[in-house]
Short mmCIF file of C-alpha atoms in Angstrom, two decimals:
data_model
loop_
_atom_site.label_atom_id
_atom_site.label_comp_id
_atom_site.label_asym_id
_atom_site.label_seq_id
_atom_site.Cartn_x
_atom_site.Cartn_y
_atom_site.Cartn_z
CA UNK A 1 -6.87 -4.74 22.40
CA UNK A 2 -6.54 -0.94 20.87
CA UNK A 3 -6.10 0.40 24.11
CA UNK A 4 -3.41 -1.96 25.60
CA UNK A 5 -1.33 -2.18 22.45
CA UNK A 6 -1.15 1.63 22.66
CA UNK A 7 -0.65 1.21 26.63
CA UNK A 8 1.70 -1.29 27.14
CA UNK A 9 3.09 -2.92 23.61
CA UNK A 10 3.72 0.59 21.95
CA UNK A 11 5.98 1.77 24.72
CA UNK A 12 8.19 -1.12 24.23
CA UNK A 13 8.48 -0.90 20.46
CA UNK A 14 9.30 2.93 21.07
CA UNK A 15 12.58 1.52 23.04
CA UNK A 16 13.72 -0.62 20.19
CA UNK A 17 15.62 0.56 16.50
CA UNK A 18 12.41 1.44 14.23
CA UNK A 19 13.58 -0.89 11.64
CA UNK A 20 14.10 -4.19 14.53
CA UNK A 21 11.25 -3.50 15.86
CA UNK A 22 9.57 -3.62 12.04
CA UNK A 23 11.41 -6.46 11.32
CA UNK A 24 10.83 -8.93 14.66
CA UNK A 25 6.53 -7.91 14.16
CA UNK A 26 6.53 -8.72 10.79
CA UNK A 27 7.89 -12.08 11.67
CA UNK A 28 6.13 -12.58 15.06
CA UNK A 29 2.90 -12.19 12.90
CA UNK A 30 4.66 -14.70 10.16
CA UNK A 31 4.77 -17.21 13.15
CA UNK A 32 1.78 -17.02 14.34
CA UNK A 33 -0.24 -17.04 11.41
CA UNK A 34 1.69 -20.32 9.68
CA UNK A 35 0.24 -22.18 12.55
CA UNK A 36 -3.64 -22.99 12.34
CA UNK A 37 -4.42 -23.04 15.57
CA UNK A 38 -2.93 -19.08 16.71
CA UNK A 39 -4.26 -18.36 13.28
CA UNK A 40 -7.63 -19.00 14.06
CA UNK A 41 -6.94 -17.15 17.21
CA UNK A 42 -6.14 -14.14 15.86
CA UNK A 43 -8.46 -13.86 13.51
CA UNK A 44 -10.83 -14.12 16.15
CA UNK A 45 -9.00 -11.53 18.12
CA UNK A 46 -8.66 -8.98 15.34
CA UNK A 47 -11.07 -9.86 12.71
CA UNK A 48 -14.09 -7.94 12.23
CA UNK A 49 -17.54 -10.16 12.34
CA UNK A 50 -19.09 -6.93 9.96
CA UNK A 51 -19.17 -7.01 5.93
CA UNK A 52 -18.67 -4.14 3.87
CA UNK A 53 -17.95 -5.74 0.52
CA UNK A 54 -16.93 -3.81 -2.55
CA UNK A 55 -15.75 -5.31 -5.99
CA UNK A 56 -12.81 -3.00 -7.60
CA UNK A 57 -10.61 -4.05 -10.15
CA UNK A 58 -12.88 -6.86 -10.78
CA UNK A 59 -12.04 -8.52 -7.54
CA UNK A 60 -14.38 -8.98 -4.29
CA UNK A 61 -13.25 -7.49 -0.83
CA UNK A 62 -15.26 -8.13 2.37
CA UNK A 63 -14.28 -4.03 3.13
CA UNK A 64 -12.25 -1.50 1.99
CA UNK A 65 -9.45 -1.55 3.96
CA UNK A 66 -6.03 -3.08 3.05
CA UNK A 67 -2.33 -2.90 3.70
CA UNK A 68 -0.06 -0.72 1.88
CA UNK A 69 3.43 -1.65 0.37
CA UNK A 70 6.59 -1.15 2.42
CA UNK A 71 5.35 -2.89 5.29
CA UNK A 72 5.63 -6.64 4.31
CA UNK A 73 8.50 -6.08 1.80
CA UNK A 74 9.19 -9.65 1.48
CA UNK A 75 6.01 -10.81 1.31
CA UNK A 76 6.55 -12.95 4.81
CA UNK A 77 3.58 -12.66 6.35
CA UNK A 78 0.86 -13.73 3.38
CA UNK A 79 -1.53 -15.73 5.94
CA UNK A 80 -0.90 -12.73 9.11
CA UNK A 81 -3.00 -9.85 6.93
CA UNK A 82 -5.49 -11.90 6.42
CA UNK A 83 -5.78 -13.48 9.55
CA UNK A 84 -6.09 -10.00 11.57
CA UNK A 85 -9.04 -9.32 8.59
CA UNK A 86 -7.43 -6.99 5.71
CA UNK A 87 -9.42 -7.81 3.14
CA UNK A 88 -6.24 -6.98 1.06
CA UNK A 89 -2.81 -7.01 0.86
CA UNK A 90 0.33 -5.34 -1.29
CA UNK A 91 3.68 -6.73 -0.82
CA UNK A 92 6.85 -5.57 -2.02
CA UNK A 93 8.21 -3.03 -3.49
CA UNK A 94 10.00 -5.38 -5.25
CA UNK A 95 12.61 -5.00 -7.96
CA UNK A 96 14.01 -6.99 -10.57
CA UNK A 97 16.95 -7.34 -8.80
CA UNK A 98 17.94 -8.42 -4.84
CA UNK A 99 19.19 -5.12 -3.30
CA UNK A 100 20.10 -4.67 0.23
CA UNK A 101 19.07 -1.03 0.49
CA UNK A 102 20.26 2.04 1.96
CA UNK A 103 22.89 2.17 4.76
CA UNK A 104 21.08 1.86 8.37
CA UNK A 105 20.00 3.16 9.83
CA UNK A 106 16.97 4.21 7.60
CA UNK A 107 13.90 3.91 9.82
CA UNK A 108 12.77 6.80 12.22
CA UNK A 109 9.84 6.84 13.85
CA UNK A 110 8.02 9.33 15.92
CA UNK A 111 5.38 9.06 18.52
CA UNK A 112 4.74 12.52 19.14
CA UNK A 113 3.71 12.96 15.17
CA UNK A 114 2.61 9.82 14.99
CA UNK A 115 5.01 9.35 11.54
CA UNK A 116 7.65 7.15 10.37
CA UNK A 117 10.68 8.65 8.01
CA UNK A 118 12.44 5.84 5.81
CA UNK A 119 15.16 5.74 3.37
CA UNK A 120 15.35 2.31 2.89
CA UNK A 121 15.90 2.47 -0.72
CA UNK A 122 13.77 -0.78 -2.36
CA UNK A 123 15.38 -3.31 0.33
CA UNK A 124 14.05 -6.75 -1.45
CA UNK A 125 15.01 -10.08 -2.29
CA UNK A 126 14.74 -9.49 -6.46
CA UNK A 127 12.26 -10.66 -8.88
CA UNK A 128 13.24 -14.29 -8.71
CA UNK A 129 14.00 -14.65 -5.65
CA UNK A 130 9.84 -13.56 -4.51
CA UNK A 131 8.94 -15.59 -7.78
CA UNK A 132 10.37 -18.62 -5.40
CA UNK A 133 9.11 -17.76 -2.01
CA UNK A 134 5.83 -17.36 -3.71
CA UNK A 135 5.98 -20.46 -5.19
CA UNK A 136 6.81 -21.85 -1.92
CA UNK A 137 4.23 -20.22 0.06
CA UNK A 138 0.87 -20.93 -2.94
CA UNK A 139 2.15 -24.88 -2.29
CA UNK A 140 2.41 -24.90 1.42
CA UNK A 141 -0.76 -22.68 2.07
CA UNK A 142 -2.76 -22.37 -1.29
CA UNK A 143 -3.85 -19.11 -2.72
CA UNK A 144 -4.55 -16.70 -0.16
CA UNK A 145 -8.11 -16.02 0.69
CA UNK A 146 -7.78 -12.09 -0.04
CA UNK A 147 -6.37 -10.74 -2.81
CA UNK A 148 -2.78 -10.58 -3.17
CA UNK A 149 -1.06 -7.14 -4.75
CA UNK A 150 2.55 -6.44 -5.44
CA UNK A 151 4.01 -2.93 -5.73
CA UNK A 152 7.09 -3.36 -8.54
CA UNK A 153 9.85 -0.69 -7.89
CA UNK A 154 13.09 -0.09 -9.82
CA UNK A 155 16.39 -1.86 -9.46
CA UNK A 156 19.32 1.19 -8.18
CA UNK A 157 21.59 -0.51 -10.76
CA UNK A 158 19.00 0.20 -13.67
CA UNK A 159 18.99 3.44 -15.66
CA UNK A 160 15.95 5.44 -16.51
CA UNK A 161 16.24 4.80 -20.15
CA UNK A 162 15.72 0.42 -19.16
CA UNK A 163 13.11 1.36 -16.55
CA UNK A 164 10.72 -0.21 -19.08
CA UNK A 165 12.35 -3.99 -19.21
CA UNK A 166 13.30 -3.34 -14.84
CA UNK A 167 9.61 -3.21 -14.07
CA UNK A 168 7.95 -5.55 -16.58
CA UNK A 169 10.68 -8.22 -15.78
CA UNK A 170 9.09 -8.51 -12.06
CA UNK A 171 5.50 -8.34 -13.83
CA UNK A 172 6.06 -11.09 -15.65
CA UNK A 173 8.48 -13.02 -12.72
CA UNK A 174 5.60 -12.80 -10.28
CA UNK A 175 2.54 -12.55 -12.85
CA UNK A 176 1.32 -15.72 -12.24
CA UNK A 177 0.83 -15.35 -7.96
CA UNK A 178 -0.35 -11.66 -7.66
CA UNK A 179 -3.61 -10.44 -8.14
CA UNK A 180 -2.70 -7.07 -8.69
CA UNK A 181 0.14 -4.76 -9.91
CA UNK A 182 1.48 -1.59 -8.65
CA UNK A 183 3.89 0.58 -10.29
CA UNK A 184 5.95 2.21 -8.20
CA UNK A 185 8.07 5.65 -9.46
CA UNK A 186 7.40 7.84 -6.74
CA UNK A 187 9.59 6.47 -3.82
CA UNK A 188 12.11 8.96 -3.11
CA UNK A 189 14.78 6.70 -1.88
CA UNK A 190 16.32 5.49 -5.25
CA UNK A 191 18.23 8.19 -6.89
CA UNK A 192 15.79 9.90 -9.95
CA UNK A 193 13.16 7.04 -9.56
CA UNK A 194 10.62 10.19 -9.50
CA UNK A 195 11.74 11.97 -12.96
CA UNK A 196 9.94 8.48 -14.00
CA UNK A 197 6.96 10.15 -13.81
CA UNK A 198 7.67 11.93 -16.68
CA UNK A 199 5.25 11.46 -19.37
CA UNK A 200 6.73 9.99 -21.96
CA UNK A 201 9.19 7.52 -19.47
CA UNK A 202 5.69 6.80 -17.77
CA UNK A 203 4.05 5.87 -20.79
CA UNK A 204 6.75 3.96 -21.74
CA UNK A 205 7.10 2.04 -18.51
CA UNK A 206 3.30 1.36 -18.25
CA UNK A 207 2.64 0.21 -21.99
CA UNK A 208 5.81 -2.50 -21.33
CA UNK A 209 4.07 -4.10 -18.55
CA UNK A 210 1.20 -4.16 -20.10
CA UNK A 211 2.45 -6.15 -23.33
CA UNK A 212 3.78 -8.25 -20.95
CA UNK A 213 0.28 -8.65 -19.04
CA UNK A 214 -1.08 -9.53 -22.00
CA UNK A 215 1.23 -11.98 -23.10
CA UNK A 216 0.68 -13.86 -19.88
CA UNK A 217 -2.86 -13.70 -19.75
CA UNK A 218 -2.33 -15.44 -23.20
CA UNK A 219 -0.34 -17.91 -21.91
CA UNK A 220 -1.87 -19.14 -18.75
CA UNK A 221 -5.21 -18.72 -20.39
CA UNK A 222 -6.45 -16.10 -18.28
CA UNK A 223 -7.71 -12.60 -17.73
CA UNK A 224 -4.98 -9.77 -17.32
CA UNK A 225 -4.26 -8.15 -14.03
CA UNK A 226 -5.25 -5.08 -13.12
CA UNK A 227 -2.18 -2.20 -12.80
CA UNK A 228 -2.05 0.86 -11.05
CA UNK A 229 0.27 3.91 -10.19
CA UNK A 230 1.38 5.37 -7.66
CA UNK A 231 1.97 8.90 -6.98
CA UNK A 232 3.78 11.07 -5.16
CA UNK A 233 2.68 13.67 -3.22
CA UNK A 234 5.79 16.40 -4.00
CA UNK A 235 3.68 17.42 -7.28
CA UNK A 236 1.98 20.35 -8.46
CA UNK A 237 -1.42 19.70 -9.29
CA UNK A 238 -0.71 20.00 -13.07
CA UNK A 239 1.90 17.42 -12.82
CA UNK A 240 -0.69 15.12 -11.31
CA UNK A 241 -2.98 15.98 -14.10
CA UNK A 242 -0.27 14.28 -16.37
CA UNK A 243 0.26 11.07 -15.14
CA UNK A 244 -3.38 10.63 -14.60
CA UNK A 245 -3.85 10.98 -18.02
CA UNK A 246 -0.94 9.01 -18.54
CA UNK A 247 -2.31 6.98 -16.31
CA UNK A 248 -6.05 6.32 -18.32
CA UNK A 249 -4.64 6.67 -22.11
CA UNK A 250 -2.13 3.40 -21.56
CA UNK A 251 -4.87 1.22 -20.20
CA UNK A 252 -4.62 1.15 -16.12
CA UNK A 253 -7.01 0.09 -13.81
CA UNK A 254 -6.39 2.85 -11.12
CA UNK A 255 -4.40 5.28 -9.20
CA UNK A 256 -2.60 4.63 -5.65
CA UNK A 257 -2.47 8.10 -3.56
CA UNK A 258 -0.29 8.82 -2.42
CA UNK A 259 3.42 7.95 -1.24
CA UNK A 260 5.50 9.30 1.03
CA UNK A 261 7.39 13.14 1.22
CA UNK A 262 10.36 14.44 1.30
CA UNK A 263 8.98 17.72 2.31
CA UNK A 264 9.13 19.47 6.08
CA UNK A 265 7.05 22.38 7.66
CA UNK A 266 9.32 23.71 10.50
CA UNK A 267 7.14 21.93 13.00
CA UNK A 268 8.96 18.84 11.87
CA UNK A 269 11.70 19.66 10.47
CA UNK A 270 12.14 20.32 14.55
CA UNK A 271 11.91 16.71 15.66
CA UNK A 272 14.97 15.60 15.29
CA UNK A 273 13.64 11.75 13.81
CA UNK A 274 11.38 13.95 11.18
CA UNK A 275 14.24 15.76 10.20
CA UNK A 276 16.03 12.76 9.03
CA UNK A 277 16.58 12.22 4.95
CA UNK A 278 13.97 9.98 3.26
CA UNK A 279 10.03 9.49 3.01
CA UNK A 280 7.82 10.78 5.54
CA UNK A 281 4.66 8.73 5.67
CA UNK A 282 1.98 9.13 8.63
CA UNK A 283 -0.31 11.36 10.21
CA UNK A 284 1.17 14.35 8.55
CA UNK A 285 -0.27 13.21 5.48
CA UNK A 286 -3.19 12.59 5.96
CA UNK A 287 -4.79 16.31 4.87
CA UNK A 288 -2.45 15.89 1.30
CA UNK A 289 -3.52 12.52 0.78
CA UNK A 290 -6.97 13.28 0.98
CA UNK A 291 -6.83 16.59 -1.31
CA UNK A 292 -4.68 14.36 -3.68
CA UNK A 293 -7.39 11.90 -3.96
CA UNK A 294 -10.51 14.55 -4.18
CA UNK A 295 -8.30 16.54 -7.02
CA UNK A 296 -8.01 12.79 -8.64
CA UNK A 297 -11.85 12.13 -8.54
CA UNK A 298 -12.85 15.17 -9.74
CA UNK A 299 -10.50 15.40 -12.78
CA UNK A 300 -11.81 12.01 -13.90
CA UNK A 301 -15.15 12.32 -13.19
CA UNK A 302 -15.52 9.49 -10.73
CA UNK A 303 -14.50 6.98 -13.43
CA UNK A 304 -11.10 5.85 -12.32
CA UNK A 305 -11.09 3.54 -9.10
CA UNK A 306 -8.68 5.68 -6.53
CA UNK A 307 -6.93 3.62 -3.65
CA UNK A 308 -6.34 6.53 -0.97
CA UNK A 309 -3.40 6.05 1.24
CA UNK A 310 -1.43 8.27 3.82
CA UNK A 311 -2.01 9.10 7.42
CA UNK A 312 -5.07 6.70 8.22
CA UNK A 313 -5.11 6.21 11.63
CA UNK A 314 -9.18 5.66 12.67
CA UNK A 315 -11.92 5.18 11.19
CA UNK A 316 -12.38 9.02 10.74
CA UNK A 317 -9.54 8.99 8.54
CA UNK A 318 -10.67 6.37 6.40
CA UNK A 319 -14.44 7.57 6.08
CA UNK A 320 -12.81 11.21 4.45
CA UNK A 321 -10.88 9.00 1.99
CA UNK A 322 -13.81 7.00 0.85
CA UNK A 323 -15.93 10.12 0.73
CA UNK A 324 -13.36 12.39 -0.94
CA UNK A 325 -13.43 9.76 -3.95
CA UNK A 326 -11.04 6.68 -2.68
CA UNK A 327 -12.98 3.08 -3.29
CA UNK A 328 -10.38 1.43 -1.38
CA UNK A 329 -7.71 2.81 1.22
CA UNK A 330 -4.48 1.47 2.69
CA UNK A 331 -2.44 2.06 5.79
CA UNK A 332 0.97 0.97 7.10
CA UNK A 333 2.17 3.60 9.52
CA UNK A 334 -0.93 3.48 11.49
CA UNK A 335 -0.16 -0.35 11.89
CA UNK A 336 2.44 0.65 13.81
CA UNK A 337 1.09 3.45 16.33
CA UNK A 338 -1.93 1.61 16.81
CA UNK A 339 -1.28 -1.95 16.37
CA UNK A 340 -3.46 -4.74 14.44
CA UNK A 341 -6.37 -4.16 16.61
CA UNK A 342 -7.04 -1.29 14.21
CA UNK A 343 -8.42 -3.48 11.51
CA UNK A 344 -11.26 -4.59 13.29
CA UNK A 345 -11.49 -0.65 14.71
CA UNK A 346 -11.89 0.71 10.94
CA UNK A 347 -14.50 -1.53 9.63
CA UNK A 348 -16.66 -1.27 12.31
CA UNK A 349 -16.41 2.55 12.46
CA UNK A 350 -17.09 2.71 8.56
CA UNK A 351 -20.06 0.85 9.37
CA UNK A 352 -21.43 2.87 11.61
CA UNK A 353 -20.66 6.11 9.12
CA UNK A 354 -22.99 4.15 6.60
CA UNK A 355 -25.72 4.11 9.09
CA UNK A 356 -25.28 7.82 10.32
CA UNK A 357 -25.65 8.90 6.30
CA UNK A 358 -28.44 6.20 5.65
CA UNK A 359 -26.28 4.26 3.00
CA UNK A 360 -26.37 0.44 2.42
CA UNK A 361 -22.92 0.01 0.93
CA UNK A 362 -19.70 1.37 0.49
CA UNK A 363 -19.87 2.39 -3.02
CA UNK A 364 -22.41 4.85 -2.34
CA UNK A 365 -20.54 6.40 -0.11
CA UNK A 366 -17.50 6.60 -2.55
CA UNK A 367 -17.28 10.53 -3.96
CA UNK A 368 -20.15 11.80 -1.48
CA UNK A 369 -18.23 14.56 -0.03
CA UNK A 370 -18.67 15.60 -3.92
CA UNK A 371 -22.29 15.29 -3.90
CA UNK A 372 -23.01 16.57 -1.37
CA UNK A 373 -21.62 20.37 -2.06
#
């Protein structure tokens, strides 16, 4: 299915607006997976029959691999990750209040980089409005069988200095459905959402959420959730020091690496879809993603759970994430080049890397590049 998806479906979506062509998959694969009968087909289709499982956070997943934010910003197409065999899935970013985003168009895609560029600037229905379609969706279809993250961005209409009460007010909107948390301030599509990072706005930001986690864990007589950060990858390596220390002296569970750039070597900065204002996610970053997450590893010692994300597009890509230090990894642009046949294409692949190093499970292969020098 790899090969005519990149054959004869790819072509296609290459003819249509980036962010159409986004749009009418994410609900194609809404359609199909509501229904129990082309649910079942796709999973056969897409799913991989092999097991890799690996408990982060607490949780269980039957393999590393998951979807990263941005792609399923609405949280549509719940049933459709798990149906093609993610054993995870993070929805959003989603704000405490509905924003329409940036001005289209703010998707650009190209094939010969094999990289998207967006500027779509936190495009979401709000806080309450997910709290409802959740709702919805948990009566309707019951908890989904993988677990369920949600990245939390800021509202554009939000200053800095009420960050705090922005990103905790979606925490504890959609506390109750998601499995996971994932604060975003390293998009670089709302105005000064990255001087967030700062350490003392981080801390601030982080430590607010996690009152609130606690209060709800309280009240619905539960554990709390686990919450992460995401970083940027427009950082010195000092910076990123910072707000993993940040990071680990307010309480979180993990790091996300990395996001997307707003920097351009000349190479792209000549394609004319590259060249365009916003993010750059993809291919090209796949080499900083994985430096990002060995630098991570190393600083902590192995003792804080890394997702790895950025320019995953085989199994190859994946297996230097997991070795480099990342316990679980993430992909969204490589969704789109290769299609949802590349699910089935990464576990399989992963399992045959376990084999070829003479490792039963994942986890030992998590850090080995660092073992092994």
């Amino acid at each position: 299915m790899g090969l005519g998806y990149r054959l004869f479906i790819r072509p296609i979506i290459a003819l249509q607006d980036s962010e159409k062509a986004h749009t009418r998959s994410v609900k194609s694969l809404r359609l199909l997976s509501n229904n129990t009968i082309t649910r079942s087909l796709l999973s056969l289709i897409y799913k991989s029959r092999r097991k890799l499982p690996q408990r982060v956070f607490d949780m269980d997943y039957d393999h590393p691999f998951g979807l990263a934010a941005g792609m399923d910003k609405k949280g549509e197409a719940i049933n459709g990750w798990q149906s093609i065999g993610l054993s995870f899935a993070e929805i959003g970013g989603v704000t405490m209040l509905e924003q329409f985003g940036n001005p289209k168009p703010r998707m650009f895609r190209s094939s010969k980089h094999m990289a998207l560029v967006n500027r779509m600037g936190f495009n979401n229905p709000g806080s309450k409005n997910m709290q409802n379609a959740l709702k919805r969706h948990y009566s309707r279809f019951g908890k989904p069988n993988i677990p369920l993250w949600v990245n939390l961005g800021k509202s554009k209409l939000t200053s800095n200095n009420d960050a705090h009460t922005d990103y905790s007010t979606t925490l504890k909107r959609l506390w109750k459905y998601a499995d996971l948390f994932v604060v975003n301030v390293s998009s670089p599509n709302t105005p000064n959402l990255r001087d967030l990072q700062n350490k003392d706005q981080l801390a601030k930001i982080i430590s607010c959420c996690m009152e609130v986690n606690a209060e709800q864990a309280l009240l619905h007589e539960s554990k709390q959730k686990p919450i992460l950060v995401k970083v940027a990858p427009d950082m010195t390596l000092q910076q990123l020091e910072q707000i993993v220390t940040v990071a680990m002296d307010t309480g979180c569970s993990g790091i996300v690496a990395i996001n997307t750039t707003v920097l351009r070597t000349d190479e792209f900065e000549l394609d004319e879809k590259l060249a365009e204002a916003g993010g750059m996610s993809g291919k090209p970053l796949n080499e900083k993603s994985t430096e990002f997450i060995s630098y991570i590893y190393r600083f902590t010692e192995g003792k804080l759970p890394i997702v790895g994300v950025g320019g995953i597009m085989n199994a190859e890509d994946a297996w230097e994430k997991i070795i480099a230090g990342a316990s679980l990894i993430q992909a969204y642009s490589g969704f789109v080049f290769e299609g949802p046949s590349m699910t089935k294409q990464i576990v399989n692949g992963l399992h045959k890397k376990l084999k070829q190093h003479n490792l039963t499970n994942i986890h030992d292969a998590v850090g080995l590049a660092h073992r092994m020098e």
